[in-house]
PDB file of C-alpha atoms in Angstrom:
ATOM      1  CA  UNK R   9       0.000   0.000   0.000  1.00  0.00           C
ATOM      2  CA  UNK R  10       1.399   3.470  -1.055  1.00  0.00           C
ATOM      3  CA  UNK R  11       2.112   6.250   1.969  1.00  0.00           C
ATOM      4  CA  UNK R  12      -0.748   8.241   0.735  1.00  0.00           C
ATOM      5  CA  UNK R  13      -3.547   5.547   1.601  1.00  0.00           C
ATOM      6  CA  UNK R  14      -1.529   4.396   4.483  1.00  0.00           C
ATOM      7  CA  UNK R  15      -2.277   8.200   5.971  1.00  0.00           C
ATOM      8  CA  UNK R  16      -5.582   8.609   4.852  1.00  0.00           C
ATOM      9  CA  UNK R  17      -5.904   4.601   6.575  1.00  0.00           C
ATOM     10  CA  UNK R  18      -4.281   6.029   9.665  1.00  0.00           C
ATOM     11  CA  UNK R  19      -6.864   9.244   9.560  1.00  0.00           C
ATOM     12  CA  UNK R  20      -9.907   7.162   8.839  1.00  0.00           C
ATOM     13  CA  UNK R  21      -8.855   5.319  12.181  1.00  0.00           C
ATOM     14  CA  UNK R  22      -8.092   8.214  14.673  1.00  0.00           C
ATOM     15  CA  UNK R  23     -11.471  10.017  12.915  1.00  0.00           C
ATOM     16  CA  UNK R  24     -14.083   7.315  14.128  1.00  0.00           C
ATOM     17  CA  UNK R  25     -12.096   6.766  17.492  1.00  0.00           C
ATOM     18  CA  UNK R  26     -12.609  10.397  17.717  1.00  0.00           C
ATOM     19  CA  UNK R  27     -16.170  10.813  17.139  1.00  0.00           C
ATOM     20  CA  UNK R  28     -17.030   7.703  19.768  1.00  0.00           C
ATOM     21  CA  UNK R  29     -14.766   9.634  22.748  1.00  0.00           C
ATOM     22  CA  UNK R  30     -17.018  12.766  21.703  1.00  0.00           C
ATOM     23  CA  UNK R  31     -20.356  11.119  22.032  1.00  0.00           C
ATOM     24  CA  UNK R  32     -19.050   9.751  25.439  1.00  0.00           C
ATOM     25  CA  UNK R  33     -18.068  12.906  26.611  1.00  0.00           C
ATOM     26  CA  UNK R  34     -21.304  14.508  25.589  1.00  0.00           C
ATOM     27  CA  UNK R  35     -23.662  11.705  27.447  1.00  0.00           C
ATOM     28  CA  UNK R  36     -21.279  12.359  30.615  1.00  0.00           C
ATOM     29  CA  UNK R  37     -21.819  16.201  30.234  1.00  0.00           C
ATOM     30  CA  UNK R  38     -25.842  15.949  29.654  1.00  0.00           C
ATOM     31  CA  UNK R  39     -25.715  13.302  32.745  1.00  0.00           C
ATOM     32  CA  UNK R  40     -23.661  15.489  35.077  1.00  0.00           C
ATOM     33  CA  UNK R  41     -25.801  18.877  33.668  1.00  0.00           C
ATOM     34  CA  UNK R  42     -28.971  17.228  34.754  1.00  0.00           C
ATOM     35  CA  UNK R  43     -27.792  15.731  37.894  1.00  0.00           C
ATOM     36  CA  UNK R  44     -26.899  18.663  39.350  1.00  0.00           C
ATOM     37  CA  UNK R  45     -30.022  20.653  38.372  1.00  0.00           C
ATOM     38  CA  UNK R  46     -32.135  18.395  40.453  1.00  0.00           C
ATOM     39  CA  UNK R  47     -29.514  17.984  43.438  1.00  0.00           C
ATOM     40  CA  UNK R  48     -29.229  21.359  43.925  1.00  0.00           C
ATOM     41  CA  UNK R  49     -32.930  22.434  43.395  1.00  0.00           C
ATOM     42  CA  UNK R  50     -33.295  19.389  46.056  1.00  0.00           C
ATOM     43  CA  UNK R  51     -31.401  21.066  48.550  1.00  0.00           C
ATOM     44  CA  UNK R  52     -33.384  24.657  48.295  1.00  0.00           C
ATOM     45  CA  UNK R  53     -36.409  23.195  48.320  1.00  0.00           C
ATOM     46  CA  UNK R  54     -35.503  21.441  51.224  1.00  0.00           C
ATOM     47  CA  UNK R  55     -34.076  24.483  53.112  1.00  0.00           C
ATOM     48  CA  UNK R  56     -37.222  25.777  52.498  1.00  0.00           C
ATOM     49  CA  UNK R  57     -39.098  23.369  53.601  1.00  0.00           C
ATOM     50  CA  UNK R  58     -37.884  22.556  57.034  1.00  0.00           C
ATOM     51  CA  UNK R  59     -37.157  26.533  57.296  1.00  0.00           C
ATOM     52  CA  UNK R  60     -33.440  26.228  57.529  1.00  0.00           C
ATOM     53  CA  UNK R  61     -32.692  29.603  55.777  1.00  0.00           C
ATOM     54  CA  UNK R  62     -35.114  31.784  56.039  1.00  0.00           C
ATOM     55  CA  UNK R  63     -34.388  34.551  53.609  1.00  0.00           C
ATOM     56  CA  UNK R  64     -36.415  32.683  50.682  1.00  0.00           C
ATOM     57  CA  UNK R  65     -35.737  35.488  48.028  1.00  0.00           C
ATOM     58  CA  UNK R  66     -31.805  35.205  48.151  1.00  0.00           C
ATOM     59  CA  UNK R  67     -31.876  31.681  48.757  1.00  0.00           C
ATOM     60  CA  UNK R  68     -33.445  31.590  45.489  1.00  0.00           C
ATOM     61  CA  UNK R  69     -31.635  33.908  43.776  1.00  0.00           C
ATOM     62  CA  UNK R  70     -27.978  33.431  45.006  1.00  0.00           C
ATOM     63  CA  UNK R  71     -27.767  29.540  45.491  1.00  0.00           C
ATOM     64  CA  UNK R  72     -30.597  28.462  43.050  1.00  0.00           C
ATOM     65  CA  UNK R  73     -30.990  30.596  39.864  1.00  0.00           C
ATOM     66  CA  UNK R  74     -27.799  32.308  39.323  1.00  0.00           C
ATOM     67  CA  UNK R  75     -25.458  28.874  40.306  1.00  0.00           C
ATOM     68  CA  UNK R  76     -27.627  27.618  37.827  1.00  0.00           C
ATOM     69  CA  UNK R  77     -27.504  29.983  35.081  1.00  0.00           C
ATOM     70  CA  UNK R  78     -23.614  30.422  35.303  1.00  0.00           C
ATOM     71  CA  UNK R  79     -23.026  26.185  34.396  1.00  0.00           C
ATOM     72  CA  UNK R  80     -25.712  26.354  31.791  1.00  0.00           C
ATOM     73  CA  UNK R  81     -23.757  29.078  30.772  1.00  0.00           C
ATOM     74  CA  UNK R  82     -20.795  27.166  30.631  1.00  0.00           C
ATOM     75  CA  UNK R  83     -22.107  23.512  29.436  1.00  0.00           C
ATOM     76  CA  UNK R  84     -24.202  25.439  26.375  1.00  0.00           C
ATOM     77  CA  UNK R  85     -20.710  26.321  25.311  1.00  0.00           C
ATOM     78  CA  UNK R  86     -19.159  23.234  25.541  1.00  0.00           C
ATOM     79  CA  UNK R  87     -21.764  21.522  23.828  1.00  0.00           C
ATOM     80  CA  UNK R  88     -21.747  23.856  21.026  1.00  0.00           C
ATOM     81  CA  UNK R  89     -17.730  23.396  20.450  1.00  0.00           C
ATOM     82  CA  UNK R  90     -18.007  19.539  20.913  1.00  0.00           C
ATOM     83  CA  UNK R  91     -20.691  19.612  18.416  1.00  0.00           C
ATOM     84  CA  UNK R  92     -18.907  21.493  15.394  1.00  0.00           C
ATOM     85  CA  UNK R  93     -15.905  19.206  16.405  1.00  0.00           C
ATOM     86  CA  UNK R  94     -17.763  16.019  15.967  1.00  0.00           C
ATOM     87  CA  UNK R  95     -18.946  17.451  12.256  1.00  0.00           C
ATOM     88  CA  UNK R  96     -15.808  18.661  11.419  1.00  0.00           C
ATOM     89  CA  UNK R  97     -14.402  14.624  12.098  1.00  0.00           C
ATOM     90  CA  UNK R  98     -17.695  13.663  10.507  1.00  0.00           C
ATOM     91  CA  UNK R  99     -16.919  15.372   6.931  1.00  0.00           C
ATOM     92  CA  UNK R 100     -13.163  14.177   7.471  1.00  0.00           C
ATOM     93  CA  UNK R 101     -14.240  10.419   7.925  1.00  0.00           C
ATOM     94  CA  UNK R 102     -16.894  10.765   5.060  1.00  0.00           C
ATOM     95  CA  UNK R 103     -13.948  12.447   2.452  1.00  0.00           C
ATOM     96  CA  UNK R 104     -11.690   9.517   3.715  1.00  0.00           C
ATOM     97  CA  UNK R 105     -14.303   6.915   2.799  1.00  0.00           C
ATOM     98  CA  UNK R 106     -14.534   8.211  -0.378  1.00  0.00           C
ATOM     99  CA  UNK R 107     -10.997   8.693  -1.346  1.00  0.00           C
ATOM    100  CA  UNK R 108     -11.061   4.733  -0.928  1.00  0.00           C
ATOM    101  CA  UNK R 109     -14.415   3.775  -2.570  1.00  0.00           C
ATOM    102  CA  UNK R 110     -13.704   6.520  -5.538  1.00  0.00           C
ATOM    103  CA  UNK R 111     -10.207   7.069  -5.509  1.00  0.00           C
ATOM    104  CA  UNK R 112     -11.117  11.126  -5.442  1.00  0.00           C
ATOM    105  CA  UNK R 113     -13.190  13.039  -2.859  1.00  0.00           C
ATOM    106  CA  UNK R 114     -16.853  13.649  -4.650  1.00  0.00           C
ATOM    107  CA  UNK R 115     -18.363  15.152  -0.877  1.00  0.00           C
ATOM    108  CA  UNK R 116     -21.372  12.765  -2.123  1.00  0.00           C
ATOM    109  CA  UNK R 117     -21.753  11.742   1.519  1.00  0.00           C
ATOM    110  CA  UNK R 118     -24.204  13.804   4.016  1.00  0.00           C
ATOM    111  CA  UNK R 119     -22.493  14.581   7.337  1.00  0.00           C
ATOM    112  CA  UNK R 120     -24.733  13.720   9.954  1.00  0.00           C
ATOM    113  CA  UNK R 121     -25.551  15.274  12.093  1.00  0.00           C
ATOM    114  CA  UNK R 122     -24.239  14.701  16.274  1.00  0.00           C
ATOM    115  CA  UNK R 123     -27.300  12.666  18.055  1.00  0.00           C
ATOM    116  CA  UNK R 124     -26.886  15.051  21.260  1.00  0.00           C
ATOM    117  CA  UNK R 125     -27.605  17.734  19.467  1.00  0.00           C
ATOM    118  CA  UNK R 126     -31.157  17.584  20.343  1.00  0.00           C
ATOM    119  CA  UNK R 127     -29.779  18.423  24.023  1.00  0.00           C
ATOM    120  CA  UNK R 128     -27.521  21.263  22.983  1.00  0.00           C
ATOM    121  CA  UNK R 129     -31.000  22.968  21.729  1.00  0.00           C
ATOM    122  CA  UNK R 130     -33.103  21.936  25.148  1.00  0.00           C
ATOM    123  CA  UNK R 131     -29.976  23.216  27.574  1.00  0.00           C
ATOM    124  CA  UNK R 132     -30.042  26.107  25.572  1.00  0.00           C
ATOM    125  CA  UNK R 133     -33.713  26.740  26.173  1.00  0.00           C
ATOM    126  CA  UNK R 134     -33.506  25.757  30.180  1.00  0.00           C
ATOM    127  CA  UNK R 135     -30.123  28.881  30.322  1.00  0.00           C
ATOM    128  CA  UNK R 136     -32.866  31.170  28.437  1.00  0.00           C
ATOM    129  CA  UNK R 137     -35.624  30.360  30.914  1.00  0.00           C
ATOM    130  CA  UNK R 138     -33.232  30.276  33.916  1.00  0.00           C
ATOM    131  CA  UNK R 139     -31.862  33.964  33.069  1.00  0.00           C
ATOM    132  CA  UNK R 140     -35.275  35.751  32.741  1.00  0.00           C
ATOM    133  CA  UNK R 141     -36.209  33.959  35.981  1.00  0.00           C
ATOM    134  CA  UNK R 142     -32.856  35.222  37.664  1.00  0.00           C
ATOM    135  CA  UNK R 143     -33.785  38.807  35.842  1.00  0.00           C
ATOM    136  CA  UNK R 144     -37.698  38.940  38.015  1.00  0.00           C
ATOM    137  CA  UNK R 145     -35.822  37.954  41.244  1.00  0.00           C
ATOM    138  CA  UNK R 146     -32.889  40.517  41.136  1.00  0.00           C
ATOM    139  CA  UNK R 147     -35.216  43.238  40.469  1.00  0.00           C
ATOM    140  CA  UNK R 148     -38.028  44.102  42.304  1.00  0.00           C
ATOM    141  CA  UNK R 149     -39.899  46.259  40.156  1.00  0.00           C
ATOM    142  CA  UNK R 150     -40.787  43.427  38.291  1.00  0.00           C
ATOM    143  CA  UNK R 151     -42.280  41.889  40.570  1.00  0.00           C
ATOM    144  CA  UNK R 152     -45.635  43.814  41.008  1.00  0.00           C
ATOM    145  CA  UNK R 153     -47.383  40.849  41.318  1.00  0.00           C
ATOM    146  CA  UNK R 154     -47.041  38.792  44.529  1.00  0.00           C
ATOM    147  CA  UNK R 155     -46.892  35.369  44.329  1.00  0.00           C
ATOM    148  CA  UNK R 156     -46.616  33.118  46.984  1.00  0.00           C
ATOM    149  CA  UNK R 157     -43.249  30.834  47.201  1.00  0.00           C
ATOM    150  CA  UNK R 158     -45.125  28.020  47.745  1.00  0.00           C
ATOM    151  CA  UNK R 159     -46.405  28.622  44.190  1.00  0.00           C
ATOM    152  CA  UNK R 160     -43.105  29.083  42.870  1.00  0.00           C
ATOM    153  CA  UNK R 161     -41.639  25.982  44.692  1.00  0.00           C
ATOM    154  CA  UNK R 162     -44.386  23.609  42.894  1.00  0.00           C
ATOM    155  CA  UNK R 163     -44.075  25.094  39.752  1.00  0.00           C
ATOM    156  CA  UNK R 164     -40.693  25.084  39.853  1.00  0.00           C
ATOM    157  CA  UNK R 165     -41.112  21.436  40.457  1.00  0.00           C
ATOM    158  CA  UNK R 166     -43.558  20.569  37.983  1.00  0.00           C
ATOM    159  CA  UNK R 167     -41.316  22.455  35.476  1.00  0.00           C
ATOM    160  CA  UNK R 168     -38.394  19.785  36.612  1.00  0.00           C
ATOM    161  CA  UNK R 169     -40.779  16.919  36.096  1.00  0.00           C
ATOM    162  CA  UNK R 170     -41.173  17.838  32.777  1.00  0.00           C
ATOM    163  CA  UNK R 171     -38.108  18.661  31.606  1.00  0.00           C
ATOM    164  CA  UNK R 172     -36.660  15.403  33.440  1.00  0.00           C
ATOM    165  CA  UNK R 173     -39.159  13.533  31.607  1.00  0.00           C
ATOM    166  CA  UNK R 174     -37.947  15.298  28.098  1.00  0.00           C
ATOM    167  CA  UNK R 175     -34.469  14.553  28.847  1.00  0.00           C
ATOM    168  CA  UNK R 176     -35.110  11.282  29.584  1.00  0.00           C
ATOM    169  CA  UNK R 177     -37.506  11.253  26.117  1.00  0.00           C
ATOM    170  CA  UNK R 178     -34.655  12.676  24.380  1.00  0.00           C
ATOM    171  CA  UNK R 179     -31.545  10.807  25.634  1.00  0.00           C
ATOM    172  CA  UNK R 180     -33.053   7.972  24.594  1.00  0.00           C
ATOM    173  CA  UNK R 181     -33.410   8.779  20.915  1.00  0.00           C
ATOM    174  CA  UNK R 182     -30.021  10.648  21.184  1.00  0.00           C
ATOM    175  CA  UNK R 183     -28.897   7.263  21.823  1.00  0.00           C
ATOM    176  CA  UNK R 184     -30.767   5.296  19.242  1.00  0.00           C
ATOM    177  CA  UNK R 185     -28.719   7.815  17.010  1.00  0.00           C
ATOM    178  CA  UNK R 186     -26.112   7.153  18.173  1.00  0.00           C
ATOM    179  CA  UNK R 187     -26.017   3.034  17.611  1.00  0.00           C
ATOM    180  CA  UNK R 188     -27.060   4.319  14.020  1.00  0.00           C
ATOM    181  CA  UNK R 189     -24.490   7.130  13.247  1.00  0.00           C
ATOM    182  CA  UNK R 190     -21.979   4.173  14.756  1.00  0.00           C
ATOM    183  CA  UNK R 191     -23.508   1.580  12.288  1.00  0.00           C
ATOM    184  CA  UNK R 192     -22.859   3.829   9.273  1.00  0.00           C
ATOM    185  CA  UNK R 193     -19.191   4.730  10.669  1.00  0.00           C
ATOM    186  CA  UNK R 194     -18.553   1.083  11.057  1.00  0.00           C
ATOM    187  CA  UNK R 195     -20.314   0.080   7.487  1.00  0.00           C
ATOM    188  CA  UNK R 196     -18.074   2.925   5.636  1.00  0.00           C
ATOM    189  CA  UNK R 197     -14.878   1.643   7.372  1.00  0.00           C
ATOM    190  CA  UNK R 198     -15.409  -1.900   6.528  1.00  0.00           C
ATOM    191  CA  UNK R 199     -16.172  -1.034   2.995  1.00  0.00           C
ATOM    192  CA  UNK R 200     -12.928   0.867   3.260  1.00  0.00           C
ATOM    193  CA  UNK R 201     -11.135  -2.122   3.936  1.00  0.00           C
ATOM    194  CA  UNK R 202     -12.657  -3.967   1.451  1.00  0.00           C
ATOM    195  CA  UNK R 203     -11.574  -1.976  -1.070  1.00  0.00           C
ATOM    196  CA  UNK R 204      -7.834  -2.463  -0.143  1.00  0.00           C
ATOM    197  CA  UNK R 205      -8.253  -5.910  -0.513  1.00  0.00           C
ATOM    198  CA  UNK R 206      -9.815  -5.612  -3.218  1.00  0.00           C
ATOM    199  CA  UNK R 207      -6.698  -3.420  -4.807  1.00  0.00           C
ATOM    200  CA  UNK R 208      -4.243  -5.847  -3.265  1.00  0.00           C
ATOM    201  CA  UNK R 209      -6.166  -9.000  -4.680  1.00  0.00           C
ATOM    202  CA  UNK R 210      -8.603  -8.141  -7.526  1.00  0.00           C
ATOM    203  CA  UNK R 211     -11.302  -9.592  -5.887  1.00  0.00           C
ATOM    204  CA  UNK R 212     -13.202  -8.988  -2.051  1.00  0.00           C
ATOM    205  CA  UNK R 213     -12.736 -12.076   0.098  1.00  0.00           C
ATOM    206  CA  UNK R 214     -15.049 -14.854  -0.945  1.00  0.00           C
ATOM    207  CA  UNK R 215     -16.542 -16.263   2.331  1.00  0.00           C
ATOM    208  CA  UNK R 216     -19.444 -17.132   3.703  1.00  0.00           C
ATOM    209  CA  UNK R 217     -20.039 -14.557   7.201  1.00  0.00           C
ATOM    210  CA  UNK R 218     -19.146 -11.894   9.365  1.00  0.00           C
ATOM    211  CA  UNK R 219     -17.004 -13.960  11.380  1.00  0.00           C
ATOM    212  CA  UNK R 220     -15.318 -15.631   8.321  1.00  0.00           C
ATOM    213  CA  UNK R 221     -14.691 -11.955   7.019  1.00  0.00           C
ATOM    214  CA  UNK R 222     -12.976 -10.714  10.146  1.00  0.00           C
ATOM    215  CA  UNK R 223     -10.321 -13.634   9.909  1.00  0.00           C
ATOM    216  CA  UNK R 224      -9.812 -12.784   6.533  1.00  0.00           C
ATOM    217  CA  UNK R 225      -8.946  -9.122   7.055  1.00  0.00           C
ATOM    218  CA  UNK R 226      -7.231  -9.953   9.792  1.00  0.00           C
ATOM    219  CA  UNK R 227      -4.296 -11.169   7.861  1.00  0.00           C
ATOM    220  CA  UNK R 228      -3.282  -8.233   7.536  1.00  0.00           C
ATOM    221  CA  UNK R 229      -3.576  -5.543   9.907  1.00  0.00           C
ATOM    222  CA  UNK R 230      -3.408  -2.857   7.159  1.00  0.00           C
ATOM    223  CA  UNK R 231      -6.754  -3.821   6.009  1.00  0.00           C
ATOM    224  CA  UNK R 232      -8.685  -4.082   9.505  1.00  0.00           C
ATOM    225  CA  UNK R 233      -7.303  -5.223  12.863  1.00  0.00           C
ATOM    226  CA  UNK R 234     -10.850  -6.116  14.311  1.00  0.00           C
ATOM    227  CA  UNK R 235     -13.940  -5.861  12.312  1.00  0.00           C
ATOM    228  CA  UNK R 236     -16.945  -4.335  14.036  1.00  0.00           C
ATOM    229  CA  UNK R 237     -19.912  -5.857  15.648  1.00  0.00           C
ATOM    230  CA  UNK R 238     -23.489  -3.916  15.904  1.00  0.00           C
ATOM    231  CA  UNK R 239     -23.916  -2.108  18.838  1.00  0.00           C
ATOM    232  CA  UNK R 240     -26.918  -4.516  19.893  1.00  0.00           C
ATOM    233  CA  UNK R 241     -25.807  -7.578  18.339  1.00  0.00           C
ATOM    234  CA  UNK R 242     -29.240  -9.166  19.251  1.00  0.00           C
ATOM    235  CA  UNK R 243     -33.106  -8.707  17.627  1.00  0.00           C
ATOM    236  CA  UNK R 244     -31.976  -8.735  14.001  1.00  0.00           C
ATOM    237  CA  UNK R 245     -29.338  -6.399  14.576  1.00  0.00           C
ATOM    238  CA  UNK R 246     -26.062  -7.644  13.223  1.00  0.00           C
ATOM    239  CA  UNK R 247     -23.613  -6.963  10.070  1.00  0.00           C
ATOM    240  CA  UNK R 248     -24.193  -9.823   7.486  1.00  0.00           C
ATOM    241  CA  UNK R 249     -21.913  -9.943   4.354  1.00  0.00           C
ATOM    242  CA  UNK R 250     -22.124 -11.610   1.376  1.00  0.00           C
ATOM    243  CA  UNK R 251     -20.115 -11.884  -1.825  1.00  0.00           C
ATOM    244  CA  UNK R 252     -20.743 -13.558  -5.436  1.00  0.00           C
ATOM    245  CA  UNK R 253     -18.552 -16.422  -5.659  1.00  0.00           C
ATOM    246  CA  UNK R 254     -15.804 -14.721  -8.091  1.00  0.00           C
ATOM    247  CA  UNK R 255     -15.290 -11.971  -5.242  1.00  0.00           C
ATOM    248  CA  UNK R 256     -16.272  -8.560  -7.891  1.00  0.00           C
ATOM    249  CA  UNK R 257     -19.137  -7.670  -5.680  1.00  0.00           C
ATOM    250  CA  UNK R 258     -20.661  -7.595  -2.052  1.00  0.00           C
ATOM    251  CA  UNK R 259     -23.032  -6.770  -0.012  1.00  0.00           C
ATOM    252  CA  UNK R 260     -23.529  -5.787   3.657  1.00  0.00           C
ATOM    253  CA  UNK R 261     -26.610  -6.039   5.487  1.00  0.00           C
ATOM    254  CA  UNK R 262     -27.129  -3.630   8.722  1.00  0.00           C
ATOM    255  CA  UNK R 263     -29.844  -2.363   9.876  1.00  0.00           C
ATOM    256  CA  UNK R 264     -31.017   1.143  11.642  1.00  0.00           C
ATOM    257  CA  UNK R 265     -32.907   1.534  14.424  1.00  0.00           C
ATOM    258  CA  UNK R 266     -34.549   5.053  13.102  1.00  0.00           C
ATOM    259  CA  UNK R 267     -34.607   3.838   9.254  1.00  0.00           C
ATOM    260  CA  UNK R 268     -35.500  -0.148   8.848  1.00  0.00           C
ATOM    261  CA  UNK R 269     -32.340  -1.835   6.776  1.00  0.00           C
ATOM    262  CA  UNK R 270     -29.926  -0.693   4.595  1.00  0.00           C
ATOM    263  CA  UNK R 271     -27.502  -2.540   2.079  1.00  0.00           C
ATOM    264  CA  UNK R 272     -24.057  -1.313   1.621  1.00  0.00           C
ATOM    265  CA  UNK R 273     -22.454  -2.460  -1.921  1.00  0.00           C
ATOM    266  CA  UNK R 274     -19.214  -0.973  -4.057  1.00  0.00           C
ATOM    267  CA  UNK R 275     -22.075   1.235  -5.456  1.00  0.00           C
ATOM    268  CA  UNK R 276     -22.645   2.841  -2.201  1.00  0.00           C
ATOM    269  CA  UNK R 277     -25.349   2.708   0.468  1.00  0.00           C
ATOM    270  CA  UNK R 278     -29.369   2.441   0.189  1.00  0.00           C
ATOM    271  CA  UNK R 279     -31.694   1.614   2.373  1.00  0.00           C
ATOM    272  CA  UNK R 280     -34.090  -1.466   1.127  1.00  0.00           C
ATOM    273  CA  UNK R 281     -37.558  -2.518   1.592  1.00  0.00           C
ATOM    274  CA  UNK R 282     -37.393  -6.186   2.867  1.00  0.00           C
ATOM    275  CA  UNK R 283     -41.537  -6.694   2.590  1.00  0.00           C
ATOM    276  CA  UNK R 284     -41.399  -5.450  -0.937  1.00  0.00           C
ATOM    277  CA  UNK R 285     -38.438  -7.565  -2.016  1.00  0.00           C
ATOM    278  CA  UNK R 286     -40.477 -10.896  -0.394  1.00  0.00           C
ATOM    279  CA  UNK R 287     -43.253  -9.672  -1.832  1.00  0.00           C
ATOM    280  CA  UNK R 288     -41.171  -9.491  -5.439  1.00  0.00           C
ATOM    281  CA  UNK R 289     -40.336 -13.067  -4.545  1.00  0.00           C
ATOM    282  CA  UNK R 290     -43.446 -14.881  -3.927  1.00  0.00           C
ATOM    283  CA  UNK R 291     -44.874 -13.222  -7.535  1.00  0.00           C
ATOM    284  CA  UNK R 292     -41.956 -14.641  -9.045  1.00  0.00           C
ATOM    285  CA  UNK R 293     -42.342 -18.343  -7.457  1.00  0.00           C
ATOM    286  CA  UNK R 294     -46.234 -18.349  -8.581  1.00  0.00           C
ATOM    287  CA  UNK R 295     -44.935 -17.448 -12.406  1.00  0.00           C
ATOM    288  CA  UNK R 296     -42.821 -20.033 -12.575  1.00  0.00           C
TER     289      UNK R 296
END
């Protein structure tokens, strides 16, 4: 293999490695944000509560909202930076994968987007909700209108309830997205090392499974050290390959959680209609 693929090999590697660390620091960061927004509005409510401070308007303000506001503050920009780094790795990985499958960079491939950004836009709206609640209680003249704290500290925890229940909504579809954006990155790299053997040998291995695959690629290291498993690797989710029996085409089988199945081929990637194509079938088995 010449230097140039043996960078753009190297790049491909340190890209997806990459991207996983990033989605692992982003579900620690959305863990640890939430966590500490109910711990702490635990404790003031139950200071409160059992009257153990019993200046309610700067308990509020000074160890409630503006604590709170201030590591928004600082987790909304996190998240935003993490986020154009994963797409920036994401259109690296994607030019990579073509460079092998092509042998030029088209940018036919659509960067996709990070699963957690769906929390970057919902911590965003909590820091804008949190500030103009931090604005009423630092100045009184915006307050005309008394309300009771009681009011406030049920509200406050009915708004909690809610937005636990959306995180919890949403952090489980960020990490159905997740499994899938993995799926893809593992699809693309396989295909990737398919097409060195292919450029070594003139044909992709000829052999019967996954497993069978892996030992094949494994020969040599250059081509794929370990070949990926689905993230599930149960309930119909797991890589199939298979190959005509002269090795000059292949097909993978995968399967997304969001988008049904999918077929990967030296052609590129489509997703495929499994009811239609047995459908197809049993029309052709009653004409002949």
């Amino acid at each position: 293999m010449d230097d140039v693929k043996t960078y753009f090999l190297e790049e491909l590697k340190q890209s997806d490695d990459k991207m996983h660390k990033i989605d692992d620091i982003q579900l620690g960061l959305v863990k640890f944000y939430f966590t500490t927004v109910f711990s702490l509005s635990t404790v003031i409510i139950a200071l409160v509560n059992y009257k153990i401070y019993e200046d309610v308007d700067s308990l509020i303000t000074l160890f409630l909202l503006l604590p709170l506001f201030c590591f928004g503050w600082v987790v909304h920009f996190t998240f935003k930076k993490l986020l154009i780094e994963y797409e920036g790795l994401e259109h690296t990985r994607n030019q990579v994968s073509e460079f092998f499958l092509h042998g030029s960079i088209k940018n036919e491939y659509k960067v996709n987007k990070s699963p957690f950004r769906a929390f970057y836009s919902l911590i965003s709206w909590i820091v804008f909700i949190n500030f103009i609640a931090l604005v009423y209680r630092i100045f009184p003249f915006l307050r005309s209108i008394n309300i009771s704290v009681v009011v406030i500290i049920i509200s406050s925890f009915v708004f909690l309830v809610i937005l636990s229940t959306l995180s919890v909504v949403a952090l489980n579809n960020a990490r159905r997205k997740s499994r899938d954006a993995r799926r893809i990155a593992d699809v693309k790299q396989v295909q990737t090392a398919l097409e060195l053997y292919f450029n070594d040998n003139n044909k992709y291995p000829v052999v019967s499974s996954w497993e069978e695959l892996s030992k094949e690629l494994r020969k040599r290291p250059t081509y794929m050290s370990n070949l990926p498993i689905d993230p599930k690797n149960h309930e119909g989710f797991v890589y199939k390959y298979q190959v005509d029996f002269r090795g000059q085409h292949y097909i993978i089988d995968f399967k997304l959680e969001e988008d049904g199945d999918y077929e990967a081929s030296p052609d590129g990637m489509e997703k495929v209609d499994l009811e239609k194509d047995r459908a197809f079938s049993e029309i052709e088995k009653n004409i002949k």
